[in-house]
mmCIF file with all atom_site columns, C-alpha atoms in Angstrom:
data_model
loop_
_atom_site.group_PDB
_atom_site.id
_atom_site.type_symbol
_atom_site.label_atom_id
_atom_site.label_alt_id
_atom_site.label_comp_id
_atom_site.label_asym_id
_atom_site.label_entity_id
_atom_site.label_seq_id
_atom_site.pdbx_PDB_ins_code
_atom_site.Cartn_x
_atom_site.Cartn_y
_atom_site.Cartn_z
_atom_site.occupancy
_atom_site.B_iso_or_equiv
_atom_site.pdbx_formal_charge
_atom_site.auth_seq_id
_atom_site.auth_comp_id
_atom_site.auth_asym_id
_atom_site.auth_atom_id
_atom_site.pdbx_PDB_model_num
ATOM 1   C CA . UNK X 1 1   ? -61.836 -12.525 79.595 1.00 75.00 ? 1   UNK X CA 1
ATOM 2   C CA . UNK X 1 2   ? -59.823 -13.502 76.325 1.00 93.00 ? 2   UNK X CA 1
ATOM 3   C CA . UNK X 1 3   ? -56.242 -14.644 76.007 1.00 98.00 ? 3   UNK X CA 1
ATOM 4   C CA . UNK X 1 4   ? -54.383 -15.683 73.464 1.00 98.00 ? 4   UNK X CA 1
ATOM 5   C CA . UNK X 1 5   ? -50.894 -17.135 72.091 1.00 98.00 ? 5   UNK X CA 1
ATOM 6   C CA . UNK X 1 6   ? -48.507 -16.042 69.172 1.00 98.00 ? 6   UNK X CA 1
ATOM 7   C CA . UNK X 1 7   ? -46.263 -17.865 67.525 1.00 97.00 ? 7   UNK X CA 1
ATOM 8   C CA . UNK X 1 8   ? -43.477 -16.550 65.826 1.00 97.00 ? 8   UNK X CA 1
ATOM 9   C CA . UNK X 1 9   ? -40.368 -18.010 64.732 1.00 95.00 ? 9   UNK X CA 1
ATOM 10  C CA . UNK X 1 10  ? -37.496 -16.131 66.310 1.00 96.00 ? 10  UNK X CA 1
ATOM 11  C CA . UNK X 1 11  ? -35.415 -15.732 63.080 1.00 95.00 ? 11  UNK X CA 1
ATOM 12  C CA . UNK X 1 12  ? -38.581 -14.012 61.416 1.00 95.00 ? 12  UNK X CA 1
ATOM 13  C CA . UNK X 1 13  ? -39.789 -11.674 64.004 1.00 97.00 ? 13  UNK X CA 1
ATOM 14  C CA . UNK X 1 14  ? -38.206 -11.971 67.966 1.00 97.00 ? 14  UNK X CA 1
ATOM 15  C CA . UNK X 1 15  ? -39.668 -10.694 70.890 1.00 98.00 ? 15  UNK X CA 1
ATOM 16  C CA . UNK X 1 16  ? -37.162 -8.372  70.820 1.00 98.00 ? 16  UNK X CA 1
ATOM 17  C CA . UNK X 1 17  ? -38.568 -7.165  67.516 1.00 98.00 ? 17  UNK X CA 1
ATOM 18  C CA . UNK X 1 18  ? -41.612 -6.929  68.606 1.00 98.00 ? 18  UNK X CA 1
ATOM 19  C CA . UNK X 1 19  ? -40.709 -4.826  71.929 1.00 98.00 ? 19  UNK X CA 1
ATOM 20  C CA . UNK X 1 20  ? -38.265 -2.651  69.999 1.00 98.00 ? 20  UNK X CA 1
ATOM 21  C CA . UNK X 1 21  ? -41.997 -1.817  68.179 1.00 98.00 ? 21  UNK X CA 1
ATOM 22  C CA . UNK X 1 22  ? -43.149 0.152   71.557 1.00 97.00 ? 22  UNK X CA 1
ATOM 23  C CA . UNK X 1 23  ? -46.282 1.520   71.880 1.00 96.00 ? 23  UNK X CA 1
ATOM 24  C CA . UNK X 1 24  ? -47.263 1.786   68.478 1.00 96.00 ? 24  UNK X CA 1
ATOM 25  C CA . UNK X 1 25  ? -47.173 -1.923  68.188 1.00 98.00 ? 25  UNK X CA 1
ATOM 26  C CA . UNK X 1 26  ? -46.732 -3.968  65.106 1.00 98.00 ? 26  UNK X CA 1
ATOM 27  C CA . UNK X 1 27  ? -49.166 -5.457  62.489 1.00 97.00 ? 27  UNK X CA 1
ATOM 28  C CA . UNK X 1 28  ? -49.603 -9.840  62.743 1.00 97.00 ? 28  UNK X CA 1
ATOM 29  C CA . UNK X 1 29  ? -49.293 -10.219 59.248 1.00 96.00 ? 29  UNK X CA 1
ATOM 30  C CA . UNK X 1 30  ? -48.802 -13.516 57.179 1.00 95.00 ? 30  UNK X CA 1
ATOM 31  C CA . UNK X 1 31  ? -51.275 -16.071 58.884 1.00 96.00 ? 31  UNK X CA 1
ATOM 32  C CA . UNK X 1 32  ? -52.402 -17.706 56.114 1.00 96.00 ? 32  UNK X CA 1
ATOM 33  C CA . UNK X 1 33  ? -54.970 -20.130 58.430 1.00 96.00 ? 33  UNK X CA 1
ATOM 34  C CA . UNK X 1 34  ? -58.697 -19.495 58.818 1.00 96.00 ? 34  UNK X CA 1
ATOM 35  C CA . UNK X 1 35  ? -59.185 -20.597 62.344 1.00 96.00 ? 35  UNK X CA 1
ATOM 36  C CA . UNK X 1 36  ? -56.038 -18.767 63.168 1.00 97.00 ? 36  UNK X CA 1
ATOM 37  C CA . UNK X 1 37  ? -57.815 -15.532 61.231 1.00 97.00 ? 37  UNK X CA 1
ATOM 38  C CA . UNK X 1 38  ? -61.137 -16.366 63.126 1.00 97.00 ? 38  UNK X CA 1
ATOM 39  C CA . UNK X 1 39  ? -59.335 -15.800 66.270 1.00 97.00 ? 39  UNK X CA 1
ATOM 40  C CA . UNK X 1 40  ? -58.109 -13.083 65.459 1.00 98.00 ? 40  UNK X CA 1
ATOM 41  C CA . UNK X 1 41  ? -61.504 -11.166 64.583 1.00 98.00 ? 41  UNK X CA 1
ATOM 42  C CA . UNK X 1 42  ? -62.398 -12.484 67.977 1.00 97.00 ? 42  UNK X CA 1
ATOM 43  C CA . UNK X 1 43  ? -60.027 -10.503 69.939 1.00 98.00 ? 43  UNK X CA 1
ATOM 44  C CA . UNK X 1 44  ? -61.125 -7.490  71.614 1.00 97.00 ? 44  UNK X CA 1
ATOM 45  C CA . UNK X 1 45  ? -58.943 -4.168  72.274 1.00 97.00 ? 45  UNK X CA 1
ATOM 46  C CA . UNK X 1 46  ? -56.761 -4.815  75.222 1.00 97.00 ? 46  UNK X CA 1
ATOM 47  C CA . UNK X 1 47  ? -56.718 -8.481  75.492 1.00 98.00 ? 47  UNK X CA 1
ATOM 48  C CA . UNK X 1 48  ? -53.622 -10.422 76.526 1.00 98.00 ? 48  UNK X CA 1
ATOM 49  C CA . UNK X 1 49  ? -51.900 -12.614 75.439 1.00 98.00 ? 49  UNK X CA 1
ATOM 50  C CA . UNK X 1 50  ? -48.298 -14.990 74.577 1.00 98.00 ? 50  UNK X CA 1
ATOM 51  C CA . UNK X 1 51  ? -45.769 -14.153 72.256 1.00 98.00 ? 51  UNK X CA 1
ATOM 52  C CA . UNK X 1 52  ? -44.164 -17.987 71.859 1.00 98.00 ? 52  UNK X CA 1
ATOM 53  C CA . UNK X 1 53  ? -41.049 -18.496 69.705 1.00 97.00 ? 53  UNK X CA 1
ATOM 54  C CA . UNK X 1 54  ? -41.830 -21.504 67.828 1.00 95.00 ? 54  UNK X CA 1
ATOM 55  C CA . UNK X 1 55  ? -39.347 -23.968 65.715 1.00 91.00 ? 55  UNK X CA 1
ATOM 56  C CA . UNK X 1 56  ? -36.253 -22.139 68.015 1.00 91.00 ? 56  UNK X CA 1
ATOM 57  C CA . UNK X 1 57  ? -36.440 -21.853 71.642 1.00 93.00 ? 57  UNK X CA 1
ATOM 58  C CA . UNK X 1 58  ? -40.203 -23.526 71.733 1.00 96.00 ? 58  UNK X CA 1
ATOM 59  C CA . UNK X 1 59  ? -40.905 -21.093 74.661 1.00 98.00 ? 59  UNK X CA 1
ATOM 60  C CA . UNK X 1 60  ? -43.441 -18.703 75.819 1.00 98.00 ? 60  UNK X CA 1
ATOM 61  C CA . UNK X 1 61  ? -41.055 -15.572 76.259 1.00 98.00 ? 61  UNK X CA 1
ATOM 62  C CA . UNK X 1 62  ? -43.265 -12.437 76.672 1.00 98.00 ? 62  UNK X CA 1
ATOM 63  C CA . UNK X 1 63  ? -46.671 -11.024 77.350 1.00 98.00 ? 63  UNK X CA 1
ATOM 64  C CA . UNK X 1 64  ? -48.185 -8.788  74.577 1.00 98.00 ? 64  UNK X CA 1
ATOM 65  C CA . UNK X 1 65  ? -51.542 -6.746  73.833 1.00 98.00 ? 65  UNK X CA 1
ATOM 66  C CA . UNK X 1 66  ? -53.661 -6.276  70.928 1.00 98.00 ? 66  UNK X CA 1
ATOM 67  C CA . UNK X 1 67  ? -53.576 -2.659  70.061 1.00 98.00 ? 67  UNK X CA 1
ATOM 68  C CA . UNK X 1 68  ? -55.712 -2.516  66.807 1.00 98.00 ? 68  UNK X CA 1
ATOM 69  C CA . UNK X 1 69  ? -58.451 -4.893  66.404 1.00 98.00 ? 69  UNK X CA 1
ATOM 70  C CA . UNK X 1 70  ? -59.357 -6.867  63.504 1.00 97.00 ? 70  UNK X CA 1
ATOM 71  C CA . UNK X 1 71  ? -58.376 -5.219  59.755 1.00 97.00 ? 71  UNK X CA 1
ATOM 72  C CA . UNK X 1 72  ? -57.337 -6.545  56.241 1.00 97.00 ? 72  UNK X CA 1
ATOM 73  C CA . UNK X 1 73  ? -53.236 -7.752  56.321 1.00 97.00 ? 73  UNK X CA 1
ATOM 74  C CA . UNK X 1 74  ? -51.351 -5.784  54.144 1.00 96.00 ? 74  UNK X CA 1
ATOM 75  C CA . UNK X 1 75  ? -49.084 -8.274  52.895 1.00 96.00 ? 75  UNK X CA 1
ATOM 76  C CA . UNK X 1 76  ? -51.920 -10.512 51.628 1.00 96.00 ? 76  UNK X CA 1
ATOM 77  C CA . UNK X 1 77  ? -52.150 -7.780  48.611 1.00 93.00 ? 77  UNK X CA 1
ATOM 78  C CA . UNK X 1 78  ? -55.848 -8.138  46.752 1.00 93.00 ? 78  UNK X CA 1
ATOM 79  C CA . UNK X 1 79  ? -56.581 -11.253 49.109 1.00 95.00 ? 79  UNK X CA 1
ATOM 80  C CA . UNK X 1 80  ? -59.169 -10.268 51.078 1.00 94.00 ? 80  UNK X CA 1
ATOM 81  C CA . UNK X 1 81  ? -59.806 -12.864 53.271 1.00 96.00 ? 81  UNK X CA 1
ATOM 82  C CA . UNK X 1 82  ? -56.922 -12.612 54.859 1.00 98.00 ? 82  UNK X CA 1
ATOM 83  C CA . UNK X 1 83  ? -57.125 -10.159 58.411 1.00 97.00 ? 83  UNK X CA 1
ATOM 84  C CA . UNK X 1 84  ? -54.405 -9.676  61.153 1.00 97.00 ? 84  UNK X CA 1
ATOM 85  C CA . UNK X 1 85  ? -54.509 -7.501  64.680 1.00 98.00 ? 85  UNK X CA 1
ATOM 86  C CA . UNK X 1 86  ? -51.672 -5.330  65.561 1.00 98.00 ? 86  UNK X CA 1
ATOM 87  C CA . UNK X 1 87  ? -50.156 -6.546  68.610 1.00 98.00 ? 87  UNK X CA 1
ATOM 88  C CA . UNK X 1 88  ? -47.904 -4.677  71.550 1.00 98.00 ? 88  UNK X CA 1
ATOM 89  C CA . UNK X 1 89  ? -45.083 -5.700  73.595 1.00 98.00 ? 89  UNK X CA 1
ATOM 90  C CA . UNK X 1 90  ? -46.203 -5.675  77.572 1.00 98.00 ? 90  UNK X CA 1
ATOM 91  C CA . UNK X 1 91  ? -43.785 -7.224  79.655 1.00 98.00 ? 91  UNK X CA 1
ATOM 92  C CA . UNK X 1 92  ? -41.487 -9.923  79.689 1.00 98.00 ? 92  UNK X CA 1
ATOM 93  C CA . UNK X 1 93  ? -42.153 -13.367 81.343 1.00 98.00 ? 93  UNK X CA 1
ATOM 94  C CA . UNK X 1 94  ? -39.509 -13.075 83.880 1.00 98.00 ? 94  UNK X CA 1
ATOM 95  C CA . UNK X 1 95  ? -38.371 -17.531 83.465 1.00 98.00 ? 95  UNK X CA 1
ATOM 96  C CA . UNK X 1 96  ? -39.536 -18.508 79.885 1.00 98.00 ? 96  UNK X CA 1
ATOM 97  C CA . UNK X 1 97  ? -42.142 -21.472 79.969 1.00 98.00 ? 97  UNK X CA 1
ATOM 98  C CA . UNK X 1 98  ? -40.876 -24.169 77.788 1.00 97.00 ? 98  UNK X CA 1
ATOM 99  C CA . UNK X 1 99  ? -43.183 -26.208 75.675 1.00 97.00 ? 99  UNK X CA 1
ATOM 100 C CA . UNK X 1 100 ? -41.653 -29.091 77.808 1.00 96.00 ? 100 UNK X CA 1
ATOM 101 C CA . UNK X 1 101 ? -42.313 -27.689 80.873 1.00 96.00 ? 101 UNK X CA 1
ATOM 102 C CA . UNK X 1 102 ? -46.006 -27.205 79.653 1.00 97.00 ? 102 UNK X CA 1
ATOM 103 C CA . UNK X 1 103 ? -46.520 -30.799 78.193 1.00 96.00 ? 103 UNK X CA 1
ATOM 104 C CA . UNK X 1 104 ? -45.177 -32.044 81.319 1.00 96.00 ? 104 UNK X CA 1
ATOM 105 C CA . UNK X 1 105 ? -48.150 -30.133 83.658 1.00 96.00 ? 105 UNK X CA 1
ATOM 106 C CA . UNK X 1 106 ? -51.077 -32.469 83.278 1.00 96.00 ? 106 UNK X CA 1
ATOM 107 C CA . UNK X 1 107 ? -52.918 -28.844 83.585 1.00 95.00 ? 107 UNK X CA 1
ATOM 108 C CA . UNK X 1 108 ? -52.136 -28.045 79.935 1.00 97.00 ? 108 UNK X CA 1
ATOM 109 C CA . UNK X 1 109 ? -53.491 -31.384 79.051 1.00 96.00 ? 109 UNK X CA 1
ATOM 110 C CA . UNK X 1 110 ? -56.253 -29.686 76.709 1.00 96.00 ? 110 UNK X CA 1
ATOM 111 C CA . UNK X 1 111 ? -54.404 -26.471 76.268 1.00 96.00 ? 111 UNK X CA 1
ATOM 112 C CA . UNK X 1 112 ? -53.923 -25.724 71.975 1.00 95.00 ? 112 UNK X CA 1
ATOM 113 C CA . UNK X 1 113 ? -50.945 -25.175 72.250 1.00 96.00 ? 113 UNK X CA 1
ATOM 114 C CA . UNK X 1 114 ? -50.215 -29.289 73.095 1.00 95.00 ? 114 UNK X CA 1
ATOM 115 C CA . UNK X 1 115 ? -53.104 -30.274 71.113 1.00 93.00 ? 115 UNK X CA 1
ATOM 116 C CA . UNK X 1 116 ? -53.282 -27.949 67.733 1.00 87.00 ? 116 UNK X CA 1
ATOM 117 C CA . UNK X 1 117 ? -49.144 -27.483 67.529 1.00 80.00 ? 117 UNK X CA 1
ATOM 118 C CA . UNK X 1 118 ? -49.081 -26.010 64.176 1.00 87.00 ? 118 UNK X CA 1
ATOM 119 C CA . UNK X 1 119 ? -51.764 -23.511 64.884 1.00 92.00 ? 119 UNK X CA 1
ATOM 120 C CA . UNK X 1 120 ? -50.249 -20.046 64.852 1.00 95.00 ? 120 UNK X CA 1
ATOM 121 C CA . UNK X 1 121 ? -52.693 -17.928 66.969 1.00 97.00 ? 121 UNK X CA 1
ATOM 122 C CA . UNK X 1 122 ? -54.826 -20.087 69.643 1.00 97.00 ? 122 UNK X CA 1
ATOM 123 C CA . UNK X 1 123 ? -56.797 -19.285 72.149 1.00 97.00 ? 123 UNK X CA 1
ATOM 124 C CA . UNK X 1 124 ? -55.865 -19.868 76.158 1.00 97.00 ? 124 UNK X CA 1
ATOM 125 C CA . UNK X 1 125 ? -58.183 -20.137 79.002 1.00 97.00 ? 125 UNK X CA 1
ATOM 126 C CA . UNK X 1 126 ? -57.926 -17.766 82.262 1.00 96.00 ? 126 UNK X CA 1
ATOM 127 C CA . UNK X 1 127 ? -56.561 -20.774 83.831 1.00 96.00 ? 127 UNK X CA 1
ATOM 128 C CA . UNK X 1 128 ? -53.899 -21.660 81.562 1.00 97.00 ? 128 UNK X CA 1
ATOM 129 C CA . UNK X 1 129 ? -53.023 -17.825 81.654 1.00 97.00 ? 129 UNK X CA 1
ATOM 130 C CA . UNK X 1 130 ? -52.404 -17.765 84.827 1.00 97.00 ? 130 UNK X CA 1
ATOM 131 C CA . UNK X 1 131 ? -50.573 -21.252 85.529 1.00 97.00 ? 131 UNK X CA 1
ATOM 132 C CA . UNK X 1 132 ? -47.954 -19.855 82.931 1.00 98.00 ? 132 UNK X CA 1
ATOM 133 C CA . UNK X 1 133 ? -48.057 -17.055 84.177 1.00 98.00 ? 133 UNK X CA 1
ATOM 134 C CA . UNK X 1 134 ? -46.964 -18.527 87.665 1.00 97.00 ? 134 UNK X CA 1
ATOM 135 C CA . UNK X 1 135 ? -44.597 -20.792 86.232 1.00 97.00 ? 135 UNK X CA 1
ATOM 136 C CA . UNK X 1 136 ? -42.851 -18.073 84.286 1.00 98.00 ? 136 UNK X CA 1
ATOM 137 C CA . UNK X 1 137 ? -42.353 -16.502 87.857 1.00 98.00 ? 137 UNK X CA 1
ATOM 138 C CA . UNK X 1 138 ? -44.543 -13.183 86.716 1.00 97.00 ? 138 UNK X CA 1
ATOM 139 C CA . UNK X 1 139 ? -46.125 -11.788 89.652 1.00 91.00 ? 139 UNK X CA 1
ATOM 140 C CA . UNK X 1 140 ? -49.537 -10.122 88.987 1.00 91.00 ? 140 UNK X CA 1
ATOM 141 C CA . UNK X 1 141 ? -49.359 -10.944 85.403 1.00 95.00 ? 141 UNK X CA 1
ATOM 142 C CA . UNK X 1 142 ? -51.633 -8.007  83.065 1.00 93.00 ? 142 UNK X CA 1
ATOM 143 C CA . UNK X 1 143 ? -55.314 -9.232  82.945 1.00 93.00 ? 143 UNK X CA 1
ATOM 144 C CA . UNK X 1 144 ? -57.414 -8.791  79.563 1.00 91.00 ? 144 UNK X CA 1
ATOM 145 C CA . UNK X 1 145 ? -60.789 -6.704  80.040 1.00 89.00 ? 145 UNK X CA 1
ATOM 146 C CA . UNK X 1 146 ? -63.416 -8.158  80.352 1.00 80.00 ? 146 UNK X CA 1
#
């Protein structure tokens, strides 16, 4: 299984932006970072993932689900190198997880988000999924595929 974390800063695009989006989702546009990229033409359709509001808040606040694989980012005009997924609201995370309260669990230790800060899309093991998960007081939290 593949998760994943998004960072967004709240004054650019909210989790309540991105759930006002519904089903249809919304395109994650502007990385400008190739590892960042690279994860992104890992994902797969389905998998989970964190929507994180970064520089404000510094808190994992929802759960979301990429809803169009890899494809070009229309705001990078003739750049092609540049790709985003589209990306769906899921569910809240009943208690956001501060990045405190992670940096604080010697479980997260290793997890990107405490050891590549600035990166804006990062991978997260199953077990890091689900210890948020727990934290953030969500019951049976969605699974990726696998």
């Amino acid at each position: 299984m593949a998760y994943w974390l998004f960072k967004s800063e709240p004054n650019v695009w909210s989790w309540e932006m991105q759930k006002a989006k519904g089903e249809a989702g919304e395109e994650w546009t502007g990385v400008r970072n190739y590892q960042a990229r690279n994860n992104m033409r890992a994902m797969k359709l389905g998998d989970k993932g964190f929507f994180y509001h970064s520089n404000e808040g510094l808190e994992i606040v929802g759960v979301v689900e990429v809803c169009a694989l890899s494809h070009p980012d229309s705001t990078a005009g003739d750049d092609a190198r540049w790709d985003c997924v589209d990306i769906r609201a899921v569910c809240d995370m009943p208690k956001p997880v501060t990045l405190k309260d992670i940096k604080a669990n010697p479980k997260f230790e290793t997890m990107s988000l405490v050891t590549s800060m600035r990166l804006s899309v990062q991978p997260v093991t199953d077990e890091e999924y689900l210890e948020i998960c727990r934290l953030g007081g969500l019951e049976n939290p969605p699974r990726s595929p696998e």
